[in-house]
Coordinates of C-alpha atoms in Angstrom, one line a residue:
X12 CA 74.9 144.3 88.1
X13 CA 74.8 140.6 88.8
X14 CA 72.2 137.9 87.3
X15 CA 71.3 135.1 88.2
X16 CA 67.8 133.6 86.7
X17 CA 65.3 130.3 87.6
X18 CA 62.3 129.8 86.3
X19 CA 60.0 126.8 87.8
X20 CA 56.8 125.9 85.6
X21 CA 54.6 123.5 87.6
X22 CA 51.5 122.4 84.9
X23 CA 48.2 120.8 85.2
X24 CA 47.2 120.1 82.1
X25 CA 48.6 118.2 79.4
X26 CA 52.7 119.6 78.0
X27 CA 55.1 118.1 75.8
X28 CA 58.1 119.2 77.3
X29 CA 60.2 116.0 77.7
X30 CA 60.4 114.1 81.5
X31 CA 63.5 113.9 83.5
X32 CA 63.0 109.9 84.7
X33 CA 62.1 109.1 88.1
X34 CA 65.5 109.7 90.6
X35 CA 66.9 105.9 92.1
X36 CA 65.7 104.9 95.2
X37 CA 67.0 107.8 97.6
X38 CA 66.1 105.7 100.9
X39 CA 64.3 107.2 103.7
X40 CA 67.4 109.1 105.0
X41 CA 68.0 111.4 101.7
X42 CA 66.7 115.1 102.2
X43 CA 63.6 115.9 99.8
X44 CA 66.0 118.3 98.3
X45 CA 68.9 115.6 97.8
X46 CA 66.1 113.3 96.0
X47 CA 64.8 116.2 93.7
X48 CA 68.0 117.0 92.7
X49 CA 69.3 113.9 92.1
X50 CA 66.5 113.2 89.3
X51 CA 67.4 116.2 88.0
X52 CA 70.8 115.2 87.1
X53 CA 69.6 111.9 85.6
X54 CA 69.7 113.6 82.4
X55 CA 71.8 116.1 82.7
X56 CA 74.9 116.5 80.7
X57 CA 76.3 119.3 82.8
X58 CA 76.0 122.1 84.9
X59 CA 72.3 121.7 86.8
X60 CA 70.0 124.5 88.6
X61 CA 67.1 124.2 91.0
X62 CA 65.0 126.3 93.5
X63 CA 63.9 124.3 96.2
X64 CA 61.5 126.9 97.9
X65 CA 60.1 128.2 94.0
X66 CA 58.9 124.4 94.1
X67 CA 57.8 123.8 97.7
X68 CA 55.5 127.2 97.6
X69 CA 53.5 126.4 94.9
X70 CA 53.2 122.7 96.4
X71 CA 52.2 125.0 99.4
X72 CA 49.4 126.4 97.6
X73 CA 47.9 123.6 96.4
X74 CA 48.3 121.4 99.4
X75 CA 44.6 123.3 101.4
X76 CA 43.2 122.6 97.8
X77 CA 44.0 118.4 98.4
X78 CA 42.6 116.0 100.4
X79 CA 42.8 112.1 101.0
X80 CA 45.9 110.2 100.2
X81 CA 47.0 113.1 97.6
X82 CA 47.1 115.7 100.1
X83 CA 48.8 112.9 102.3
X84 CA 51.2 112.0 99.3
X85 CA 52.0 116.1 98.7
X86 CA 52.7 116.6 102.2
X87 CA 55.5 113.6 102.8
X88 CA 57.1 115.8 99.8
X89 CA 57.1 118.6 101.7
X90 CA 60.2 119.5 104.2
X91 CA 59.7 121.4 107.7
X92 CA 56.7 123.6 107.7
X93 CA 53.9 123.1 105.3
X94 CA 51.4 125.4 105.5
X95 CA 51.5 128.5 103.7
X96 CA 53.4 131.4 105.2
X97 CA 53.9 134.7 104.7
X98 CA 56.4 135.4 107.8
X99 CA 60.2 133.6 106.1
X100 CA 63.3 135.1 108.1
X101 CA 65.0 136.0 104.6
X102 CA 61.8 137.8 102.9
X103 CA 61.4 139.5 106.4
X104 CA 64.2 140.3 107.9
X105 CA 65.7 144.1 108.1
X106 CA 69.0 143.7 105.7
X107 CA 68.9 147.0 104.6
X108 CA 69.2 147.9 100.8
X109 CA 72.3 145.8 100.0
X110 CA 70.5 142.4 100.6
X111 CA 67.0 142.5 98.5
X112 CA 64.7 139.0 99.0
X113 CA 61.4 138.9 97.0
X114 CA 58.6 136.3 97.1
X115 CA 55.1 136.3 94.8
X116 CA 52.5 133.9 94.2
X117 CA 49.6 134.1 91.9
X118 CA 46.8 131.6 91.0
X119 CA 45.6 132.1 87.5
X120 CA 41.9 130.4 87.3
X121 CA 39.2 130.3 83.9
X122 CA 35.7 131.6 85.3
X123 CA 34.8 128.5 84.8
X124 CA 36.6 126.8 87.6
X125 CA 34.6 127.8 90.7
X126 CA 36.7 128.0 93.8
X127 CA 36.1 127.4 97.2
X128 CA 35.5 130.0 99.9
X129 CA 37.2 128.2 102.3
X130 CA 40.0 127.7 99.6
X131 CA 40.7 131.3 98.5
X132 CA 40.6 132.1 102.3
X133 CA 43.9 130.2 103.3
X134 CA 45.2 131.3 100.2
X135 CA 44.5 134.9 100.9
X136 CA 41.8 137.2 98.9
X137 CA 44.6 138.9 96.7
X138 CA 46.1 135.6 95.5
X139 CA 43.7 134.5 92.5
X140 CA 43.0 136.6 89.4
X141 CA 41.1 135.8 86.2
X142 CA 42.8 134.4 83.4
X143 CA 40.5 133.1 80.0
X144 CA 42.0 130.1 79.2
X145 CA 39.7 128.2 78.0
X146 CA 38.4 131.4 75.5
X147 CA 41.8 132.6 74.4
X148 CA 45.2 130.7 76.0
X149 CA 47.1 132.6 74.3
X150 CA 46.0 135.6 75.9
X151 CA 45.9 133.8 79.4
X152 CA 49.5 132.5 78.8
X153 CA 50.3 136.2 78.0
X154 CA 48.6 137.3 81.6
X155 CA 50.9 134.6 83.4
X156 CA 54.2 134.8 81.5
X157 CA 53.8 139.2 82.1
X158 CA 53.9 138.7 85.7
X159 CA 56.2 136.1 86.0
X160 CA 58.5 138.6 84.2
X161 CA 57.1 141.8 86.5
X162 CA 58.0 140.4 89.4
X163 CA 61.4 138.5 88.5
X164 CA 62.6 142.2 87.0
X165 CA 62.1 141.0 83.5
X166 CA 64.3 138.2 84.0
X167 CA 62.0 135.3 83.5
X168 CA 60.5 135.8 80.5
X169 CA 58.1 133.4 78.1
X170 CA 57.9 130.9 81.0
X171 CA 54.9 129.0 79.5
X172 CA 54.2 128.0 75.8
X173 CA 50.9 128.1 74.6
X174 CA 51.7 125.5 72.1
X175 CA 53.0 123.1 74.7
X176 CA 50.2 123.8 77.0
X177 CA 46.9 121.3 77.2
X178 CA 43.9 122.6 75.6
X179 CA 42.2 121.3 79.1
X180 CA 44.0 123.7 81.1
X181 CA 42.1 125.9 83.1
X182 CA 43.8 127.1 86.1
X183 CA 47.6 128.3 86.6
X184 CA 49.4 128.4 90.0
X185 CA 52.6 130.8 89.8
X186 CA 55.7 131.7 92.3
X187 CA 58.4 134.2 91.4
X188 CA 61.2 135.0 93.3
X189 CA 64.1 136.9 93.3
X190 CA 67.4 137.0 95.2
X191 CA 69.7 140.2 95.3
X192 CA 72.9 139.8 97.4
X193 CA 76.3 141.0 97.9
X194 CA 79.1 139.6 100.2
X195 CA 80.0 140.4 103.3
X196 CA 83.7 139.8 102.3
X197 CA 83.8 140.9 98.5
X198 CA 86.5 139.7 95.9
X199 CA 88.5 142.7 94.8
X200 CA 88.1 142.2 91.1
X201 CA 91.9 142.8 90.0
X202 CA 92.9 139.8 92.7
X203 CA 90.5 137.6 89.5
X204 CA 92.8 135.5 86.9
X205 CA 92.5 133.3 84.1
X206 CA 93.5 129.5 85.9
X207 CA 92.3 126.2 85.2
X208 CA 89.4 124.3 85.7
X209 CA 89.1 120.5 85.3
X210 CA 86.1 119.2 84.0
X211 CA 84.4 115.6 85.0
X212 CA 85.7 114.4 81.5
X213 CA 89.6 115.1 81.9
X214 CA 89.4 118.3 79.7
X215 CA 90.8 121.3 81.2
X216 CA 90.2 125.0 80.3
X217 CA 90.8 128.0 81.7
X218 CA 87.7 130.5 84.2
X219 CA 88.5 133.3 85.7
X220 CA 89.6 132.5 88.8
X221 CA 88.2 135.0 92.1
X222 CA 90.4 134.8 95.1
X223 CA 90.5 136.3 98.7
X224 CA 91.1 135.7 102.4
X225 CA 88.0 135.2 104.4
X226 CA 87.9 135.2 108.0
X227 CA 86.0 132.2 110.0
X228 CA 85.2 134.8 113.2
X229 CA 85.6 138.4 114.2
X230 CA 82.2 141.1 114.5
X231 CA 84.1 144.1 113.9
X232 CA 87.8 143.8 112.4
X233 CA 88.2 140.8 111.3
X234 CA 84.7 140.4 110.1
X235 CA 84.0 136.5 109.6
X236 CA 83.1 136.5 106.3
X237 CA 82.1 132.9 106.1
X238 CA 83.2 129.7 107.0
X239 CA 85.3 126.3 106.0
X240 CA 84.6 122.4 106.6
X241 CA 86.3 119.6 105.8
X242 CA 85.3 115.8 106.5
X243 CA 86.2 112.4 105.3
X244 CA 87.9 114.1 102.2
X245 CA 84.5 116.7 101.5
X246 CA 85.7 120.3 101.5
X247 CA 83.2 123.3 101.3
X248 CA 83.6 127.0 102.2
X249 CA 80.8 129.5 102.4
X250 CA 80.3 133.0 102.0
X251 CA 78.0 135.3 103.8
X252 CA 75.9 138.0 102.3
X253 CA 75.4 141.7 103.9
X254 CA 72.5 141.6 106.3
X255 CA 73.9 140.0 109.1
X256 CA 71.9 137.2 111.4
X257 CA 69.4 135.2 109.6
X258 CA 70.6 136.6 105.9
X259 CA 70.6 133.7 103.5
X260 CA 74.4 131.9 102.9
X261 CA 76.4 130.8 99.9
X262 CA 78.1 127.6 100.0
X263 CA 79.8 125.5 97.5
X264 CA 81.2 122.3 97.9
X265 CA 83.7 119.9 96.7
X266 CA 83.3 115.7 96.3
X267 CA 86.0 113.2 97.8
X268 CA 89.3 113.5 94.7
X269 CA 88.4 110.8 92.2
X270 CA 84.6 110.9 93.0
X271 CA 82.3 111.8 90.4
X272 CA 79.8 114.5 91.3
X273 CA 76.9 112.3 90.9
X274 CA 78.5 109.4 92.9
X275 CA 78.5 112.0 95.7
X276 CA 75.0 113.4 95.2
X277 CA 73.7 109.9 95.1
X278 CA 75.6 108.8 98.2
X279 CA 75.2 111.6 101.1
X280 CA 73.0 110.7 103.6
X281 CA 70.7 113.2 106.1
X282 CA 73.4 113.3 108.4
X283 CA 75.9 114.4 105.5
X284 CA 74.2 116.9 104.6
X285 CA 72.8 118.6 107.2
X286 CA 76.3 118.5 109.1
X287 CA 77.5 120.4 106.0
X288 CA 74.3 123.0 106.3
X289 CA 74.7 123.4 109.9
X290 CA 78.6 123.6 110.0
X291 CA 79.0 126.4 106.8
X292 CA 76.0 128.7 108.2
X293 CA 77.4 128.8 111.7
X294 CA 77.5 132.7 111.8
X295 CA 78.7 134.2 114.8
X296 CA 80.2 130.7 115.7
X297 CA 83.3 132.6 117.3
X298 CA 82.6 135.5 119.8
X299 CA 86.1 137.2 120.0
X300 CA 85.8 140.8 118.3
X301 CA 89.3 142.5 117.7
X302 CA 90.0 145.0 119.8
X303 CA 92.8 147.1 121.5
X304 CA 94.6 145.1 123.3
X305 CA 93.0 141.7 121.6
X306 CA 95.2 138.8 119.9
X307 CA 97.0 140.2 117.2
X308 CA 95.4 139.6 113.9
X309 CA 97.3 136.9 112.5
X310 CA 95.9 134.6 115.3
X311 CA 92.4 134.8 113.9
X312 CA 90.8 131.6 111.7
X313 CA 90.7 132.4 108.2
X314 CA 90.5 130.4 105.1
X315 CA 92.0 131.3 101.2
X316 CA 89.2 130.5 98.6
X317 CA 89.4 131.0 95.1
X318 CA 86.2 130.5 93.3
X319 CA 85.0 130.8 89.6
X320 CA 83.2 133.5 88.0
X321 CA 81.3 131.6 86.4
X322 CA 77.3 132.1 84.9
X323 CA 74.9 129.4 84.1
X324 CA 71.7 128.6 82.4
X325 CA 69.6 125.3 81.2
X326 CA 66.9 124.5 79.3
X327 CA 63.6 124.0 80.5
X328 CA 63.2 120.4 82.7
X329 CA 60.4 118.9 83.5
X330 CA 59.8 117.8 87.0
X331 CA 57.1 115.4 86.9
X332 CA 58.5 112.2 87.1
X333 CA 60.9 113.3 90.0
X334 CA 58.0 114.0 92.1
X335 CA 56.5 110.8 91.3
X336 CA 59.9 108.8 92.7
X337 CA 59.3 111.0 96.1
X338 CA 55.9 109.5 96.6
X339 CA 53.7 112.2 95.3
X340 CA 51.5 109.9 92.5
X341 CA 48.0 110.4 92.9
X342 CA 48.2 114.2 92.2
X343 CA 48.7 113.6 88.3
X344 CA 46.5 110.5 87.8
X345 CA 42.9 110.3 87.7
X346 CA 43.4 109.2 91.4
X347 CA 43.9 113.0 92.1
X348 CA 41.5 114.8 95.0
X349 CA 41.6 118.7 95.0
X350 CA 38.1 118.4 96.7
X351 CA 38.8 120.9 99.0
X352 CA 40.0 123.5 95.8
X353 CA 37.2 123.6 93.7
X354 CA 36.7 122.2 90.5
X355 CA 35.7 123.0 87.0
X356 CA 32.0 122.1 87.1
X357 CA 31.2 119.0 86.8
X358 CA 34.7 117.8 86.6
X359 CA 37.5 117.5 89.2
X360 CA 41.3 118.5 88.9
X361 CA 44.7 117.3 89.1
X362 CA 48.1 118.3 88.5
X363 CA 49.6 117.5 84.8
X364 CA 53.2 118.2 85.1
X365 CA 55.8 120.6 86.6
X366 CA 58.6 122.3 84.8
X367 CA 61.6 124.8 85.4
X368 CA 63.9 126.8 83.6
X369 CA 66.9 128.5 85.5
X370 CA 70.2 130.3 85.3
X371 CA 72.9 132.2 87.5
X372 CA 75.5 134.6 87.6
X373 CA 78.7 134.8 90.6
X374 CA 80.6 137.8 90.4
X375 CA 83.3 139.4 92.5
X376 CA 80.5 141.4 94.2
X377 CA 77.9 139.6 95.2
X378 CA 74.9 137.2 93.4
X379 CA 71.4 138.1 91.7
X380 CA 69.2 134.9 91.9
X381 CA 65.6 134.8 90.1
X382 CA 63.0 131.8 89.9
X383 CA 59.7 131.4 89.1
X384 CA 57.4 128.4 89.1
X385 CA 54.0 127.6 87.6
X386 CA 51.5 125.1 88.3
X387 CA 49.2 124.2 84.9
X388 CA 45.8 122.3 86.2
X389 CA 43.7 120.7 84.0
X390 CA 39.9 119.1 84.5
X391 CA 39.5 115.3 84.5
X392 CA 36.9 112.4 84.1
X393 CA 37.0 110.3 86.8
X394 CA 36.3 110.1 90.6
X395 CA 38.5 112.6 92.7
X396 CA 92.2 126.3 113.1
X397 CA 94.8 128.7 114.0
X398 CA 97.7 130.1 111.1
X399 CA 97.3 131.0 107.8
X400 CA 94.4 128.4 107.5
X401 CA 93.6 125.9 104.8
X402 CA 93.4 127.0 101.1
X403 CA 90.4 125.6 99.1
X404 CA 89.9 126.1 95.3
X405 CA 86.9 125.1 93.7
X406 CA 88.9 123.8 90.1
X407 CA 86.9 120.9 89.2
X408 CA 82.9 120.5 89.7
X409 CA 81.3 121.7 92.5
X410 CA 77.7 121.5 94.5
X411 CA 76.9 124.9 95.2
X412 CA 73.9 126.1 97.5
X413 CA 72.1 129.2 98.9
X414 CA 70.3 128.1 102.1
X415 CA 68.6 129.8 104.8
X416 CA 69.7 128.7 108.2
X417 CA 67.0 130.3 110.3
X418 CA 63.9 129.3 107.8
X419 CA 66.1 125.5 107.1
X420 CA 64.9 126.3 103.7
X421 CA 67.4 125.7 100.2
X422 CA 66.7 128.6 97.7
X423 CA 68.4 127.7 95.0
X424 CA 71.0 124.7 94.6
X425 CA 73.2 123.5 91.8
X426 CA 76.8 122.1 90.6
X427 CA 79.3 123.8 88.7
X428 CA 80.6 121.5 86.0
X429 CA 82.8 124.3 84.4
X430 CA 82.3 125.6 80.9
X431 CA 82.8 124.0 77.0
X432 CA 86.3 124.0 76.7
X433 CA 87.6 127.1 74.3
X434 CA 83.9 128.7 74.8
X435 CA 83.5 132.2 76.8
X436 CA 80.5 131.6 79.3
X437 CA 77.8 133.7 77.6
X438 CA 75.3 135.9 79.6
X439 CA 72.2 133.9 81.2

């Protein structure tokens, strides 16, 4: 079985979990997703994990809760469609059993935080439970770490601290979701060898290396299995999971030769990246199907991809100060207005920080992804071609991505920077 685990911790209240600093300016035609994740590699020192959607649905949860400039300020933070919804292509669609996509949210609220009606009703009347935090956190923090880990399968576990928690804290707002995938066009596992891999830093080591020929079109036999681009010396190849139309996509890419990963993070611009979205999820994009009497096989676009098996995990970040660089201020100031939420008699809330903790596995089968993110809120004083096709090996750091074309929505995102030299990856 393949893992792959993320755990988001969004916190209202007061935490002690050190800030990743504010991104540089990402100009107003960087992606939200491009400017969160470049503040998350500010201080990274490796490898980095996010979950786009973990983050943006608990943002969705609070956003009927805000008004005035911070509801203004948490909506400009918010890409495509910001209300809450309960209808996503990849939670709903029919994929059968070999394509499982889960989704959970959860407010965790102190009776003495009174809610409003109007609140809890766009929420939905199943979404908030009682949680005594300000009688016994540790017991709260117990409710809220038990059903992150219930509904990632156990594999978020411990996602909030007691001890690094504010004493203030009185309400919780949780996502958890899970991603269970296999490819359409699977790795056999004795085609996997040891081969190199070049880190940033010049050292090389050695991963063990998947390979296989996937097809860029074909319904039946060849079955396009995913898909290849290459532009202005960017490569990327994706993979497509079981399911069919609208199933989430793999992708990983590859920077310019000679460009650091964060050079190219920093650099791509809207149009970059969605070409590179658009261009890797084209399912379908060819309508040929093989049949008697069609072009003979060897006629039919392919590409030859060797990726890592590789596993990942990091520590827990905090996310505060990346929000801040997007515009979303007010929110964790005394400026903060969750009118339209509630508020814990006779004070008002806000948000205190937001935090995530993640890992992955890729495996010759397929990928398990898992996230959860929590939102700690505490009261306040104050006012409110044609051929043999192109080969591509990912052998030195790659951005990798699973995105859902018909939502537009990134699950999870990351980059590869390969392992310690002379270390075996260890299980996340």
């Amino acid at each position: 079985m393949i893992f792959r685990t993320l755990a988001y911790v969004f916190l209202l209240g007061s935490v002690s979990w050190a800030d990743i600093p504010p991104a540089p300016s990402p100009g107003v035609s960087a992606p939200p997703e491009l400017c969160l994740f470049r503040a998350c590699m500010e201080k990274s020192g490796g490898s980095v994990m996010i979950s786009p959607f973990s983050l943006y649905e608990v943002l969705r949860y609070m956003l009927p809760g805000a008004a005035g400039e911070t509801e203004k300020q948490m909506a400009a933070v918010l890409p495509g469609d910001r209300k809450i919804r309960r209808d996503w292509t990849f939670l709903s669609g029919d994929f059968s059993r070999s394509l499982r996509c889960y989704s959970a949210n959860r407010i965790f609220a102190d009776r003495s935080v009174e809610l409003k009606d109007a609140y809890k009703k766009a929420v939905g009347p199943d979404a908030v439970a009682q949680a005594p935090f300000r009688e016994n956190m540790a017991e709260a923090v117990r409710q809220v770490n038990a059903w992150a880990a219930t509904n990632t399968g156990n594999r978020i576990r411990n996602l909030l601290n007691p001890q690094r928690m504010s004493d203030r804290t009185v309400l919780v707002l949780v996502n958890a979701m899970y991603l269970r995938a296999f490819w359409d066009s699977k790795f056999e596992g004795r085609d996997t060898a040891p081969r190199t891999f070049v880190r940033e830093d010049g050292a090389a080591c050695q991963v063990p290396m998947m390979k296989q020929q996937v097809f860029t079109e074909g319904r039946s036999w060849p079955r396009q299995g995913g898909m290849y681009y290459e532009k202005d010396g960017v490569r990327g190849a994706s993979l497509f999971f079981t399911g069919g139309k609208g199933a989430p996509v793999f992708m990983a890419v590859l920077p310019p030769e000679g460009r650091k990963m964060k050079q190219f993070i920093d650099g791509m611009t809207a149009e970059e990246w969605n070409g590179i979205l658009s261009s890797l999820s084209a399912r379908d994009a060819a309508e040929e199907t093989r049949k008697p009497g069609g072009k003979p096989l060897e006629q039919y676009s392919r590409y030859h991809l060797r990726l890592p098996r590789f596993s990942q995990s990091s520590p827990t970040l905090s996310l505060k100060k990346a929000l801040e660089a997007l515009g979303m201020e007010d929110a964790f100031t005394g400026r903060a207005d969750f009118s339209r939420m509630g508020s814990c008699a006779p004070e008002p809330l806000k948000i205190h920080g937001v935090y995530q903790k993640c890992a992955v596995r890729v495996r010759e089968e397929g990928l398990d992804a898992f996230a959860s993110t929590a939102g700690e809120m505490d009261p306040f004083a104050g006012a409110p071609p044609r051929g043999r096709g192109p080969e591509i090996e990912f052998n030195r750091p790659f951005l990798w991505l699973i995105y859902s074309p018909e939502d537009r929505a990134v699950l999870f995102m990351g980059t590869y920077e390969g392992p310690e030299c002379g270390k075996k990856e260890g299980k996340p």
